[in-house]
CSV table of C-alpha atoms in Angstrom, one decimal:
chain,number,residue,atom,x,y,z
A,1,MET,CA,11.0,-16.8,3.6
A,2,THR,CA,9.1,-14.9,6.2
A,3,ALA,CA,11.0,-16.4,9.1
A,4,MET,CA,14.3,-15.8,7.3
A,5,ALA,CA,13.4,-12.1,6.7
A,6,GLU,CA,12.5,-11.6,10.3
A,7,ASN,CA,15.6,-13.3,11.5
A,8,GLU,CA,17.8,-10.8,9.6
A,9,LEU,CA,16.8,-8.0,12.0
A,10,GLY,CA,15.6,-10.2,14.9
A,11,SER,CA,12.1,-10.1,16.3
A,12,PRO,CA,12.7,-7.4,19.0
A,13,ASP,CA,14.2,-5.2,16.3
A,14,VAL,CA,11.3,-5.8,14.0
A,15,ALA,CA,8.8,-5.0,16.8
A,16,ARG,CA,10.6,-1.8,17.6
A,17,LEU,CA,10.6,-0.8,13.9
A,18,VAL,CA,6.9,-1.4,13.7
A,19,ARG,CA,6.2,0.6,16.8
A,20,ARG,CA,8.4,3.5,15.6
A,21,ALA,CA,6.8,3.4,12.2
A,22,ALA,CA,3.4,3.5,13.8
A,23,GLU,CA,4.5,6.7,15.6
A,24,GLY,CA,5.4,8.3,12.3
A,25,ASP,CA,9.2,7.5,12.2
A,26,LEU,CA,9.9,7.6,8.5
A,27,ARG,CA,13.3,5.8,8.8
A,28,ALA,CA,11.6,2.9,10.6
A,29,TRP,CA,9.0,2.7,7.8
A,30,GLU,CA,11.7,2.7,5.1
A,31,ARG,CA,13.6,-0.1,6.9
A,32,LEU,CA,10.4,-2.1,7.0
A,33,VAL,CA,9.9,-1.5,3.3
A,34,ASP,CA,13.5,-2.4,2.6
A,35,GLN,CA,13.2,-5.5,4.8
A,36,TYR,CA,10.0,-6.9,3.4
A,37,ALA,CA,9.5,-5.6,-0.2
A,38,ARG,CA,11.1,-8.7,-1.7
A,39,LEU,CA,8.9,-10.9,0.4
A,40,ILE,CA,5.7,-9.3,-1.0
A,41,TRP,CA,7.0,-9.4,-4.6
A,42,SER,CA,7.9,-13.1,-4.2
A,43,ILE,CA,4.4,-13.8,-3.1
A,44,THR,CA,2.9,-12.1,-6.1
A,45,GLY,CA,5.2,-14.3,-8.2
A,46,GLU,CA,3.8,-17.4,-6.5
A,47,TYR,CA,0.4,-16.4,-7.8
A,48,LYS,CA,1.8,-15.6,-11.3
A,49,LEU,CA,0.2,-12.2,-11.4
A,50,VAL,CA,1.0,-9.9,-14.3
A,51,GLU,CA,3.4,-7.1,-13.4
A,52,SER,CA,0.7,-4.4,-13.1
A,53,ASP,CA,-1.5,-6.6,-10.8
A,54,ALA,CA,1.6,-7.5,-8.8
A,55,ALA,CA,2.4,-3.9,-8.4
A,56,ASP,CA,-1.1,-3.2,-7.3
A,57,VAL,CA,-1.0,-6.0,-4.7
A,58,ALA,CA,2.3,-4.7,-3.4
A,59,GLN,CA,1.1,-1.2,-3.1
A,60,THR,CA,-2.2,-2.3,-1.5
A,61,THR,CA,-0.3,-4.5,1.0
A,62,TRP,CA,1.8,-1.6,2.1
A,63,LEU,CA,-1.3,0.6,2.3
A,64,ARG,CA,-3.0,-2.0,4.6
A,65,LEU,CA,0.0,-2.0,6.8
A,66,LEU,CA,-0.1,1.8,7.0
A,67,GLU,CA,-3.8,1.6,7.9
A,68,HIS,CA,-3.4,-1.1,10.5
A,69,ILE,CA,0.2,-0.6,11.8
A,70,ASP,CA,-0.9,0.8,15.2
A,71,ARG,CA,-3.3,-2.2,15.7
A,72,ILE,CA,-1.0,-5.1,14.8
A,73,GLU,CA,-1.2,-7.6,17.7
A,74,TYR,CA,2.2,-9.1,17.3
A,75,PRO,CA,4.6,-6.5,15.8
A,76,ASP,CA,7.5,-8.9,15.9
A,77,ARG,CA,5.6,-11.0,13.3
A,78,VAL,CA,5.0,-8.2,10.9
A,79,GLY,CA,6.6,-10.3,8.1
A,80,SER,CA,3.9,-13.0,8.6
A,81,TRP,CA,1.2,-10.3,8.7
A,82,LEU,CA,2.5,-8.8,5.4
A,83,ALA,CA,2.8,-12.2,3.8
A,84,ALA,CA,-0.8,-13.1,4.8
A,85,THR,CA,-2.0,-9.7,3.6
A,86,ALA,CA,-0.2,-10.0,0.3
A,87,ARG,CA,-1.7,-13.5,-0.3
A,88,ASN,CA,-5.2,-12.2,0.4
A,89,GLU,CA,-4.6,-9.3,-2.0
A,90,CYS,CA,-3.3,-11.7,-4.6
A,91,LEU,CA,-6.5,-13.8,-4.2
A,92,ARG,CA,-8.6,-10.7,-4.5
A,93,SER,CA,-6.8,-9.6,-7.6
A,94,LEU,CA,-7.2,-13.1,-9.2
A,95,ALA,CA,-10.9,-13.1,-8.3
A,96,ALA,CA,-11.4,-9.6,-9.8
A,97,ARG,CA,-9.7,-10.9,-13.1
A,98,LYS,CA,-12.2,-13.8,-13.2
A,99,ARG,CA,-15.1,-11.4,-13.0
A,100,VAL,CA,-14.1,-9.6,-16.2
A,101,VAL,CA,-16.3,-10.7,-19.1
A,102,LEU,CA,-15.2,-9.8,-22.6
A,103,GLY,CA,-17.9,-9.6,-25.4
A,104,GLN,CA,-18.4,-7.9,-28.7
A,105,ASP,CA,-22.0,-6.9,-28.4
A,106,GLU,CA,-24.5,-6.0,-25.8
A,107,GLU,CA,-26.6,-9.2,-26.4
A,108,VAL,CA,-23.8,-11.3,-24.9
A,109,LEU,CA,-23.8,-9.1,-21.8
A,110,SER,CA,-27.6,-8.6,-21.5
A,111,GLY,CA,-28.0,-12.0,-19.8
A,112,MET,CA,-25.3,-11.3,-17.2
A,113,VAL,CA,-26.5,-10.5,-13.7
A,114,VAL,CA,-24.2,-8.8,-11.3
A,115,SER,CA,-24.7,-10.0,-7.8
A,116,GLY,CA,-25.6,-7.6,-5.0
A,117,ALA,CA,-22.5,-8.4,-3.0
A,118,GLU,CA,-20.2,-7.4,-5.9
A,119,ILE,CA,-22.1,-4.1,-6.3
A,120,ASP,CA,-21.9,-3.5,-2.5
A,121,GLU,CA,-18.1,-4.2,-2.6
A,122,ARG,CA,-17.7,-1.9,-5.5
A,123,ILE,CA,-19.7,0.9,-3.8
A,124,LEU,CA,-17.7,0.5,-0.6
A,125,ALA,CA,-14.4,0.5,-2.5
A,126,ASP,CA,-15.5,3.6,-4.4
A,127,GLU,CA,-16.5,5.3,-1.1
A,128,ARG,CA,-13.2,4.4,0.5
A,129,ASP,CA,-11.3,5.6,-2.5
A,130,GLN,CA,-13.2,8.9,-2.4
A,131,VAL,CA,-12.3,9.4,1.3
A,132,VAL,CA,-8.7,8.9,0.5
A,133,ARG,CA,-8.9,11.3,-2.5
A,134,ASP,CA,-10.6,13.9,-0.3
A,135,ALA,CA,-8.0,13.6,2.4
A,136,LEU,CA,-5.2,13.9,-0.2
A,137,SER,CA,-6.8,17.0,-1.6
A,138,ARG,CA,-6.5,18.6,1.8
A,139,LEU,CA,-2.8,18.2,1.9
A,140,PRO,CA,-0.6,21.1,0.5
A,141,ARG,CA,-0.3,20.8,-3.3
A,142,ARG,CA,3.5,20.3,-3.0
A,143,TRP,CA,2.9,17.3,-0.7
A,144,GLN,CA,0.2,15.9,-3.1
A,145,ARG,CA,2.7,16.1,-5.9
A,146,LEU,CA,5.4,14.4,-3.8
A,147,LEU,CA,3.1,11.5,-3.0
A,148,GLU,CA,2.1,11.2,-6.7
A,149,LEU,CA,5.7,11.0,-7.7
A,150,LEU,CA,6.6,8.5,-5.0
A,151,MET,CA,3.6,6.3,-5.9
A,152,ALA,CA,4.2,6.4,-9.6
A,153,ASP,CA,4.8,3.1,-11.3
A,154,PRO,CA,7.7,2.8,-11.6
A,155,PRO,CA,8.6,5.1,-8.7
A,156,THR,CA,10.2,8.4,-9.7
A,157,PRO,CA,13.9,8.6,-8.7
A,158,TYR,CA,14.6,10.9,-5.8
A,159,ALA,CA,16.9,13.0,-8.0
A,160,ASP,CA,14.0,13.7,-10.3
A,161,ILE,CA,11.7,14.5,-7.4
A,162,SER,CA,14.4,16.8,-6.0
A,163,ASP,CA,14.6,18.7,-9.3
A,164,GLU,CA,10.9,19.0,-9.8
A,165,LEU,CA,10.0,20.0,-6.3
A,166,GLY,CA,13.2,21.9,-5.4
A,167,LEU,CA,13.7,19.6,-2.3
A,168,PRO,CA,17.1,18.3,-1.3
A,169,VAL,CA,17.3,14.6,-1.8
A,170,GLY,CA,17.9,14.0,1.9
A,171,SER,CA,14.7,15.8,2.9
A,172,ILE,CA,12.4,13.8,0.6
A,173,GLY,CA,12.1,10.9,3.0
A,174,PRO,CA,11.3,13.0,6.1
A,175,THR,CA,8.9,15.1,4.1
A,176,ARG,CA,7.1,11.9,2.9
A,177,GLY,CA,6.9,10.9,6.5
A,178,ARG,CA,5.2,14.1,7.5
A,179,CYS,CA,2.9,13.8,4.5
A,180,LEU,CA,1.8,10.3,5.4
A,181,ALA,CA,1.4,11.3,9.1
A,182,GLN,CA,-0.8,14.2,8.1
A,183,LEU,CA,-2.7,12.0,5.7
A,184,ARG,CA,-3.3,9.4,8.5
A,185,VAL,CA,-4.6,12.2,10.7
A,186,LEU,CA,-7.0,13.3,8.0
A,187,LEU,CA,-8.2,9.8,7.3
A,188,GLN,CA,-8.8,9.1,11.0
A,189,ALA,CA,-10.8,12.3,11.3
A,190,SER,CA,-13.1,11.4,8.4
C-alpha cells in the first residue's frame, strides 16, 4: 500500500511536499495528511486496535512526523517512514495494554513489581508531555482553542470552528499552520 500511495503523487512530488511542510507550508502538510491518513489507519486495522487506540496511534504518528519532518533522510519515502512509525506505535500501544493489570483488591497488586525501565519511560513521557503543554500554554488562547478543536476526537468540523472562533473557514488551515509553526519554535527552544 505504501508504494501505491507514493506512486499516486510520484516520489519527487512527495519529497517536495515533505520539504515544503518542513518549512511550514500548511497546504503541503494537508496534502501529506490527505495522501497518507488511510495508510496509517489501515495499519492500525492490521493490529486490530480498538478505535480509541487506533486514533491515538494515528495522532502520535502524525506528531512524530511533525517532530522529525526536517530530519527525514529520504523525503520521497515518507510513506514508508509513516508506515514504520505507525507500526512501532501500534506495537507500543499493544505493549501498554498488556501491562494493565485488573484486580479487585490491593492484595492482588501488592505482589506486583514495576520495573525501573517502565518507570523511567513513564517519567520521560510525562516530562515530554509537560514540555508540550507548557509550549501550548504560551500560544495565544485563541490558537490554543483552535488546536484543541482540531485535535478533538472526532475532529470538530471547520464550520463549527468558524462559528466558535469567528474565523472564516478558509483561514482555519493557514491559521493552524501558523500555530504549529510557532509551537515548533517554542518546542525547539525548550
